[in-house]
PDB file of C-alpha atoms in Angstrom:
ATOM      1  CA  MET A 148      48.377 -28.492  -9.810  1.00  0.00           C
ATOM      2  CA  ASP A 149      46.601 -27.148  -6.756  1.00  0.00           C
ATOM      3  CA  ASN A 150      49.377 -25.544  -4.741  1.00  0.00           C
ATOM      4  CA  ASP A 151      50.611 -21.949  -4.735  1.00  0.00           C
ATOM      5  CA  ASP A 152      53.446 -22.844  -7.143  1.00  0.00           C
ATOM      6  CA  SER A 153      50.859 -23.512  -9.843  1.00  0.00           C
ATOM      7  CA  ARG A 154      49.353 -20.004  -9.670  1.00  0.00           C
ATOM      8  CA  ARG A 155      50.625 -17.628 -12.330  1.00  0.00           C
ATOM      9  CA  MET A 156      50.371 -13.903 -11.650  1.00  0.00           C
ATOM     10  CA  LEU A 157      50.256 -11.968 -14.906  1.00  0.00           C
ATOM     11  CA  ASP A 158      51.758  -8.510 -15.357  1.00  0.00           C
ATOM     12  CA  PRO A 159      49.212  -6.786 -17.635  1.00  0.00           C
ATOM     13  CA  GLY A 160      51.330  -3.643 -17.964  1.00  0.00           C
ATOM     14  CA  GLY A 161      54.598  -5.450 -18.636  1.00  0.00           C
ATOM     15  CA  ASP A 162      53.181  -8.220 -20.842  1.00  0.00           C
ATOM     16  CA  PRO A 163      49.752  -7.213 -22.170  1.00  0.00           C
ATOM     17  CA  ALA A 164      50.038  -9.761 -24.995  1.00  0.00           C
ATOM     18  CA  ALA A 165      49.815 -12.646 -22.513  1.00  0.00           C
ATOM     19  CA  LEU A 166      46.546 -11.317 -21.096  1.00  0.00           C
ATOM     20  CA  LYS A 167      45.229 -10.649 -24.585  1.00  0.00           C
ATOM     21  CA  ALA A 168      45.989 -14.261 -25.550  1.00  0.00           C
ATOM     22  CA  LEU A 169      43.348 -15.368 -23.044  1.00  0.00           C
ATOM     23  CA  THR A 170      40.625 -13.123 -24.450  1.00  0.00           C
ATOM     24  CA  HIS A 171      39.798 -15.606 -27.211  1.00  0.00           C
ATOM     25  CA  PRO A 172      36.885 -17.854 -26.123  1.00  0.00           C
ATOM     26  CA  LEU A 173      38.320 -21.030 -27.644  1.00  0.00           C
ATOM     27  CA  ARG A 174      41.738 -20.517 -26.064  1.00  0.00           C
ATOM     28  CA  LEU A 175      40.135 -20.011 -22.701  1.00  0.00           C
ATOM     29  CA  ARG A 176      38.104 -23.186 -23.157  1.00  0.00           C
ATOM     30  CA  LEU A 177      41.116 -25.229 -24.278  1.00  0.00           C
ATOM     31  CA  LEU A 178      43.092 -24.081 -21.266  1.00  0.00           C
ATOM     32  CA  GLY A 179      40.206 -24.964 -18.974  1.00  0.00           C
ATOM     33  CA  LEU A 180      39.883 -28.441 -20.478  1.00  0.00           C
ATOM     34  CA  LEU A 181      43.592 -29.138 -20.033  1.00  0.00           C
ATOM     35  CA  ARG A 182      43.434 -27.961 -16.441  1.00  0.00           C
ATOM     36  CA  GLN A 183      40.399 -30.052 -15.629  1.00  0.00           C
ATOM     37  CA  HIS A 184      41.085 -33.248 -17.584  1.00  0.00           C
ATOM     38  CA  GLY A 185      44.856 -33.290 -18.009  1.00  0.00           C
ATOM     39  CA  PRO A 186      47.042 -33.604 -21.124  1.00  0.00           C
ATOM     40  CA  ALA A 187      45.419 -33.982 -24.537  1.00  0.00           C
ATOM     41  CA  THR A 188      46.201 -33.689 -28.228  1.00  0.00           C
ATOM     42  CA  ALA A 189      44.796 -31.067 -30.571  1.00  0.00           C
ATOM     43  CA  SER A 190      42.660 -33.796 -32.180  1.00  0.00           C
ATOM     44  CA  GLU A 191      41.220 -34.866 -28.822  1.00  0.00           C
ATOM     45  CA  LEU A 192      40.411 -31.278 -27.935  1.00  0.00           C
ATOM     46  CA  ALA A 193      38.871 -30.754 -31.364  1.00  0.00           C
ATOM     47  CA  ALA A 194      36.535 -33.698 -30.762  1.00  0.00           C
ATOM     48  CA  THR A 195      35.525 -32.265 -27.387  1.00  0.00           C
ATOM     49  CA  THR A 196      34.940 -28.707 -28.584  1.00  0.00           C
ATOM     50  CA  GLY A 197      33.551 -29.419 -32.055  1.00  0.00           C
ATOM     51  CA  GLU A 198      36.304 -27.336 -33.652  1.00  0.00           C
ATOM     52  CA  SER A 199      38.735 -28.469 -36.332  1.00  0.00           C
ATOM     53  CA  SER A 200      42.106 -29.925 -35.386  1.00  0.00           C
ATOM     54  CA  ALA A 201      43.760 -27.130 -37.347  1.00  0.00           C
ATOM     55  CA  SER A 202      41.969 -24.550 -35.209  1.00  0.00           C
ATOM     56  CA  THR A 203      42.743 -26.171 -31.855  1.00  0.00           C
ATOM     57  CA  SER A 204      46.352 -26.748 -32.906  1.00  0.00           C
ATOM     58  CA  TYR A 205      46.766 -23.072 -33.824  1.00  0.00           C
ATOM     59  CA  HIS A 206      45.276 -21.801 -30.574  1.00  0.00           C
ATOM     60  CA  LEU A 207      47.341 -24.248 -28.509  1.00  0.00           C
ATOM     61  CA  ARG A 208      50.477 -22.856 -30.137  1.00  0.00           C
ATOM     62  CA  VAL A 209      49.377 -19.332 -29.188  1.00  0.00           C
ATOM     63  CA  LEU A 210      48.836 -20.459 -25.585  1.00  0.00           C
ATOM     64  CA  ALA A 211      52.266 -22.127 -25.631  1.00  0.00           C
ATOM     65  CA  LYS A 212      53.880 -18.952 -26.965  1.00  0.00           C
ATOM     66  CA  HIS A 213      52.680 -17.138 -23.859  1.00  0.00           C
ATOM     67  CA  ALA A 214      53.579 -20.026 -21.489  1.00  0.00           C
ATOM     68  CA  PHE A 215      50.054 -21.085 -20.549  1.00  0.00           C
ATOM     69  CA  VAL A 216      50.528 -24.597 -21.975  1.00  0.00           C
ATOM     70  CA  GLN A 217      53.502 -26.762 -22.882  1.00  0.00           C
ATOM     71  CA  GLU A 218      54.160 -30.088 -24.524  1.00  0.00           C
ATOM     72  CA  ALA A 219      53.470 -33.133 -22.381  1.00  0.00           C
ATOM     73  CA  GLU A 220      54.881 -36.623 -22.692  1.00  0.00           C
ATOM     74  CA  HIS A 221      53.776 -38.202 -25.972  1.00  0.00           C
ATOM     75  CA  ARG A 222      52.102 -41.589 -25.914  1.00  0.00           C
ATOM     76  CA  ASP A 223      53.121 -42.727 -29.363  1.00  0.00           C
ATOM     77  CA  GLY A 224      55.195 -39.890 -30.770  1.00  0.00           C
ATOM     78  CA  ARG A 225      52.777 -39.241 -33.625  1.00  0.00           C
ATOM     79  CA  GLU A 226      50.961 -36.169 -32.277  1.00  0.00           C
ATOM     80  CA  ARG A 227      51.875 -33.568 -29.700  1.00  0.00           C
ATOM     81  CA  ARG A 228      50.201 -33.779 -26.343  1.00  0.00           C
ATOM     82  CA  TRP A 229      49.671 -30.559 -24.449  1.00  0.00           C
ATOM     83  CA  LYS A 230      49.292 -29.807 -20.752  1.00  0.00           C
ATOM     84  CA  ALA A 231      48.509 -26.694 -18.743  1.00  0.00           C
ATOM     85  CA  VAL A 232      51.499 -25.083 -17.042  1.00  0.00           C
ATOM     86  CA  HIS A 233      49.527 -23.578 -14.152  1.00  0.00           C
ATOM     87  CA  SER A 234      46.213 -24.397 -12.500  1.00  0.00           C
ATOM     88  CA  VAL A 235      45.248 -20.750 -11.900  1.00  0.00           C
ATOM     89  CA  THR A 236      45.990 -17.480 -13.672  1.00  0.00           C
ATOM     90  CA  SER A 237      45.680 -14.256 -11.681  1.00  0.00           C
ATOM     91  CA  TRP A 238      46.133 -10.554 -12.317  1.00  0.00           C
ATOM     92  CA  SER A 239      45.644  -7.170 -10.715  1.00  0.00           C
ATOM     93  CA  ASN A 240      42.289  -5.672 -11.667  1.00  0.00           C
ATOM     94  CA  GLU A 241      43.768  -2.182 -11.333  1.00  0.00           C
ATOM     95  CA  ALA A 242      46.582  -3.061 -13.732  1.00  0.00           C
ATOM     96  CA  VAL A 243      44.089  -4.409 -16.277  1.00  0.00           C
ATOM     97  CA  MET A 244      41.867  -1.347 -15.943  1.00  0.00           C
ATOM     98  CA  ALA A 245      44.886   0.853 -16.708  1.00  0.00           C
ATOM     99  CA  LEU A 246      45.237  -0.763 -20.150  1.00  0.00           C
ATOM    100  CA  PRO A 247      43.367   0.502 -23.223  1.00  0.00           C
ATOM    101  CA  GLY A 248      40.128  -1.477 -23.281  1.00  0.00           C
ATOM    102  CA  GLY A 249      40.807  -2.834 -19.795  1.00  0.00           C
ATOM    103  CA  GLU A 250      37.199  -2.531 -18.649  1.00  0.00           C
ATOM    104  CA  GLU A 251      36.044  -4.564 -21.648  1.00  0.00           C
ATOM    105  CA  THR A 252      38.726  -7.175 -20.944  1.00  0.00           C
ATOM    106  CA  LEU A 253      37.540  -7.679 -17.359  1.00  0.00           C
ATOM    107  CA  GLY A 254      33.957  -7.800 -18.593  1.00  0.00           C
ATOM    108  CA  PHE A 255      34.873 -10.549 -21.051  1.00  0.00           C
ATOM    109  CA  PHE A 256      36.364 -12.766 -18.365  1.00  0.00           C
ATOM    110  CA  ARG A 257      33.442 -12.205 -15.992  1.00  0.00           C
ATOM    111  CA  ARG A 258      30.865 -13.001 -18.662  1.00  0.00           C
ATOM    112  CA  ARG A 259      32.715 -16.191 -19.499  1.00  0.00           C
ATOM    113  CA  GLN A 260      32.638 -17.181 -15.827  1.00  0.00           C
ATOM    114  CA  LEU A 261      28.883 -16.601 -15.716  1.00  0.00           C
ATOM    115  CA  GLU A 262      28.451 -18.726 -18.853  1.00  0.00           C
ATOM    116  CA  HIS A 263      30.510 -21.461 -17.217  1.00  0.00           C
ATOM    117  CA  LEU A 264      28.323 -21.280 -14.130  1.00  0.00           C
ATOM    118  CA  GLY A 265      25.169 -21.659 -16.233  1.00  0.00           C
ATOM    119  CA  ASN A 266      26.584 -24.612 -18.152  1.00  0.00           C
ATOM    120  CA  SER A 267      27.764 -26.234 -14.937  1.00  0.00           C
ATOM    121  CA  LEU A 268      24.323 -25.816 -13.353  1.00  0.00           C
ATOM    122  CA  GLU A 269      22.678 -27.591 -16.289  1.00  0.00           C
ATOM    123  CA  ARG A 270      25.150 -30.467 -16.106  1.00  0.00           C
ATOM    124  CA  HIS A 271      24.808 -30.706 -12.321  1.00  0.00           C
ATOM    125  CA  GLN A 272      21.024 -30.930 -12.554  1.00  0.00           C
ATOM    126  CA  ALA A 273      21.321 -33.615 -15.217  1.00  0.00           C
ATOM    127  CA  ASP A 274      23.791 -35.565 -13.057  1.00  0.00           C
ATOM    128  CA  ILE A 275      21.392 -35.393 -10.102  1.00  0.00           C
ATOM    129  CA  ALA A 276      18.391 -36.426 -12.218  1.00  0.00           C
ATOM    130  CA  SER A 277      20.246 -39.398 -13.715  1.00  0.00           C
ATOM    131  CA  ALA A 278      21.679 -40.452 -10.328  1.00  0.00           C
ATOM    132  CA  ARG A 279      25.237 -40.066 -11.649  1.00  0.00           C
ATOM    133  CA  LEU A 280      25.758 -38.108  -8.432  1.00  0.00           C
ATOM    134  CA  GLY A 281      24.872 -39.828  -5.181  1.00  0.00           C
ATOM    135  CA  ARG A 282      22.455 -38.463  -2.613  1.00  0.00           C
ATOM    136  CA  GLU A 283      25.377 -37.438  -0.411  1.00  0.00           C
ATOM    137  CA  TRP A 284      25.914 -34.499  -2.799  1.00  0.00           C
ATOM    138  CA  HIS A 285      22.346 -33.174  -2.596  1.00  0.00           C
ATOM    139  CA  GLU A 286      22.722 -31.136   0.598  1.00  0.00           C
ATOM    140  CA  THR A 287      26.199 -29.781  -0.093  1.00  0.00           C
ATOM    141  CA  SER A 288      25.437 -28.394  -3.558  1.00  0.00           C
ATOM    142  CA  GLY A 289      23.727 -25.065  -4.015  1.00  0.00           C
ATOM    143  CA  ILE A 290      23.950 -21.378  -4.849  1.00  0.00           C
ATOM    144  CA  ASP A 291      23.916 -18.564  -2.315  1.00  0.00           C
ATOM    145  CA  ASP A 292      23.624 -14.817  -2.831  1.00  0.00           C
ATOM    146  CA  LEU A 293      24.345 -12.430   0.033  1.00  0.00           C
ATOM    147  CA  MET A 294      24.787  -8.662   0.302  1.00  0.00           C
ATOM    148  CA  PRO A 295      26.803  -7.760   3.415  1.00  0.00           C
ATOM    149  CA  ARG A 296      28.245  -4.286   3.992  1.00  0.00           C
ATOM    150  CA  LEU A 297      32.050  -4.635   3.874  1.00  0.00           C
ATOM    151  CA  THR A 298      35.131  -2.488   3.390  1.00  0.00           C
ATOM    152  CA  PRO A 299      37.573  -3.125   0.529  1.00  0.00           C
ATOM    153  CA  GLU A 300      40.012  -4.509   3.103  1.00  0.00           C
ATOM    154  CA  SER A 301      37.447  -7.009   4.374  1.00  0.00           C
ATOM    155  CA  VAL A 302      36.610  -8.156   0.847  1.00  0.00           C
ATOM    156  CA  GLY A 303      40.325  -8.691   0.167  1.00  0.00           C
ATOM    157  CA  GLU A 304      40.576 -10.705   3.381  1.00  0.00           C
ATOM    158  CA  LEU A 305      37.567 -12.758   2.299  1.00  0.00           C
ATOM    159  CA  TRP A 306      39.226 -13.614  -1.033  1.00  0.00           C
ATOM    160  CA  GLU A 307      42.384 -14.794   0.705  1.00  0.00           C
ATOM    161  CA  THR A 308      40.439 -16.808   3.288  1.00  0.00           C
ATOM    162  CA  VAL A 309      38.426 -18.592   0.606  1.00  0.00           C
ATOM    163  CA  ARG A 310      41.518 -19.380  -1.469  1.00  0.00           C
ATOM    164  CA  SER A 311      43.410 -20.662   1.542  1.00  0.00           C
ATOM    165  CA  LYS A 312      40.544 -22.909   2.643  1.00  0.00           C
ATOM    166  CA  ILE A 313      40.067 -24.317  -0.851  1.00  0.00           C
ATOM    167  CA  ALA A 314      43.791 -25.123  -1.064  1.00  0.00           C
ATOM    168  CA  GLU A 315      43.659 -26.776   2.376  1.00  0.00           C
ATOM    169  CA  LEU A 316      40.650 -28.958   1.549  1.00  0.00           C
ATOM    170  CA  THR A 317      41.930 -29.837  -1.931  1.00  0.00           C
ATOM    171  CA  ASP A 318      45.199 -31.034  -0.444  1.00  0.00           C
ATOM    172  CA  ARG A 319      43.358 -33.004   2.268  1.00  0.00           C
ATOM    173  CA  ASP A 320      41.075 -34.742  -0.222  1.00  0.00           C
ATOM    174  CA  ARG A 321      43.726 -35.405  -2.865  1.00  0.00           C
ATOM    175  CA  ASP A 322      43.894 -39.165  -2.277  1.00  0.00           C
ATOM    176  CA  ARG A 323      40.553 -39.720  -0.567  1.00  0.00           C
ATOM    177  CA  PRO A 324      37.795 -41.798  -2.209  1.00  0.00           C
ATOM    178  CA  GLY A 325      34.513 -40.210  -3.201  1.00  0.00           C
ATOM    179  CA  THR A 326      35.871 -36.997  -4.694  1.00  0.00           C
ATOM    180  CA  GLU A 327      34.341 -35.269  -7.733  1.00  0.00           C
ATOM    181  CA  HIS A 328      35.162 -32.108  -9.649  1.00  0.00           C
ATOM    182  CA  VAL A 329      33.231 -29.326  -7.912  1.00  0.00           C
ATOM    183  CA  VAL A 330      32.589 -26.035  -9.717  1.00  0.00           C
ATOM    184  CA  LEU A 331      33.111 -23.190  -7.240  1.00  0.00           C
ATOM    185  CA  VAL A 332      32.476 -19.620  -8.376  1.00  0.00           C
ATOM    186  CA  VAL A 333      32.848 -16.537  -6.180  1.00  0.00           C
ATOM    187  CA  ALA A 334      31.874 -12.971  -7.043  1.00  0.00           C
ATOM    188  CA  ALA A 335      32.447  -9.797  -5.055  1.00  0.00           C
ATOM    189  CA  LEU A 336      30.728  -6.896  -6.795  1.00  0.00           C
ATOM    190  CA  PRO A 337      30.455  -3.693  -4.726  1.00  0.00           C
ATOM    191  CA  LEU A 338      27.411  -1.525  -5.496  1.00  0.00           C
ATOM    192  CA  ALA A 339      27.552   2.232  -4.930  1.00  0.00           C
ATOM    193  CA  GLY A 340      24.687   4.065  -3.295  1.00  0.00           C
ATOM    194  CA  GLY A 341      24.574   2.840   0.268  1.00  0.00           C
ATOM    195  CA  GLY A 342      22.230  -0.099  -0.106  1.00  0.00           C
ATOM    196  CA  PRO A 343      20.320  -2.325  -2.529  1.00  0.00           C
ATOM    197  CA  ALA A 344      17.000  -1.419  -4.040  1.00  0.00           C
ATOM    198  CA  ALA A 345      14.096  -3.806  -3.627  1.00  0.00           C
ATOM    199  CA  PRO A 346      14.356  -6.746  -6.054  1.00  0.00           C
ATOM    200  CA  GLY A 347      12.401  -6.347  -9.272  1.00  0.00           C
ATOM    201  CA  PRO A 348      10.240  -9.080 -10.813  1.00  0.00           C
ATOM    202  CA  ASP A 349      13.221 -10.652 -12.614  1.00  0.00           C
ATOM    203  CA  GLU A 350      15.787 -10.118  -9.866  1.00  0.00           C
ATOM    204  CA  PRO A 351      16.795 -12.515  -7.069  1.00  0.00           C
ATOM    205  CA  ASP A 352      15.797 -11.709  -3.514  1.00  0.00           C
ATOM    206  CA  THR A 353      19.318 -11.395  -2.149  1.00  0.00           C
ATOM    207  CA  GLY A 354      20.176 -12.773   1.216  1.00  0.00           C
ATOM    208  CA  THR A 355      17.935 -15.822   0.860  1.00  0.00           C
ATOM    209  CA  PRO A 356      20.214 -18.837   0.458  1.00  0.00           C
ATOM    210  CA  GLU A 357      19.077 -22.284  -0.481  1.00  0.00           C
ATOM    211  CA  PRO A 358      18.538 -24.647   2.421  1.00  0.00           C
ATOM    212  CA  GLY A 359      21.537 -26.636   3.545  1.00  0.00           C
ATOM    213  CA  PRO A 360      25.263 -25.867   3.660  1.00  0.00           C
ATOM    214  CA  VAL A 361      26.792 -24.153   0.643  1.00  0.00           C
ATOM    215  CA  PRO A 362      30.370 -24.769  -0.530  1.00  0.00           C
ATOM    216  CA  ALA A 363      32.848 -21.918  -0.635  1.00  0.00           C
ATOM    217  CA  PRO A 364      33.441 -20.453  -4.135  1.00  0.00           C
ATOM    218  CA  ALA A 365      36.671 -20.337  -6.145  1.00  0.00           C
ATOM    219  CA  PRO A 366      38.095 -19.054  -9.484  1.00  0.00           C
ATOM    220  CA  GLY A 367      36.290 -19.571 -12.748  1.00  0.00           C
ATOM    221  CA  PRO A 368      36.132 -21.771 -15.862  1.00  0.00           C
ATOM    222  CA  ALA A 369      39.805 -21.991 -16.610  1.00  0.00           C
ATOM    223  CA  GLY A 370      40.885 -21.186 -13.119  1.00  0.00           C
ATOM    224  CA  GLU A 371      41.077 -17.516 -13.942  1.00  0.00           C
ATOM    225  CA  GLY A 372      41.691 -15.353 -10.887  1.00  0.00           C
ATOM    226  CA  ARG A 373      40.498 -11.831 -10.246  1.00  0.00           C
ATOM    227  CA  ARG A 374      43.499 -10.199  -8.590  1.00  0.00           C
TER     228      ARG A 374
END
């Protein structure tokens, strides 16, 4: 599910309940697991998340009600298997901000993406240390933080360029050996005031990337888009 047909664009004003359905942490995690690992039962997802089967089953039904997941082919007919309907969910930030509590809703999704980034960094470091990832991944992994001066139009163009390139490379590598799941996270956060202040003692020195090439970012933990 990596082509444009698998991207769902929500209408926050016309169907706010669908957006609200994603603001539960467990639902967001279940959707992300189905997107990353493929179809699973409520029991399998319960074992992965540490939740009860009753809880995962309930939240899967909520996701199905709003067309984020649907029943997949059953292996033995004894328990429902679920699959994600789309690989990415997008929305208009302006439309979300127009809703009551819209700012808090956007903040929730962004915090979840940051949590996902932190968890992914820990797993990546463990995979490197245990040699589960080969040395060929050492130079291409990394985190970069930059602070260019751009217009809103240029930032929008940047989003579309990144998405297009990710889709192109994903399609090219679909059947190639040596692929791994790669966590790509992009953030574009304009700061008012004309320019950044000097970094404090606990702040990163922006504009100083890690050595080596850095992969282009993409949507977050459950493939949640920003526009």
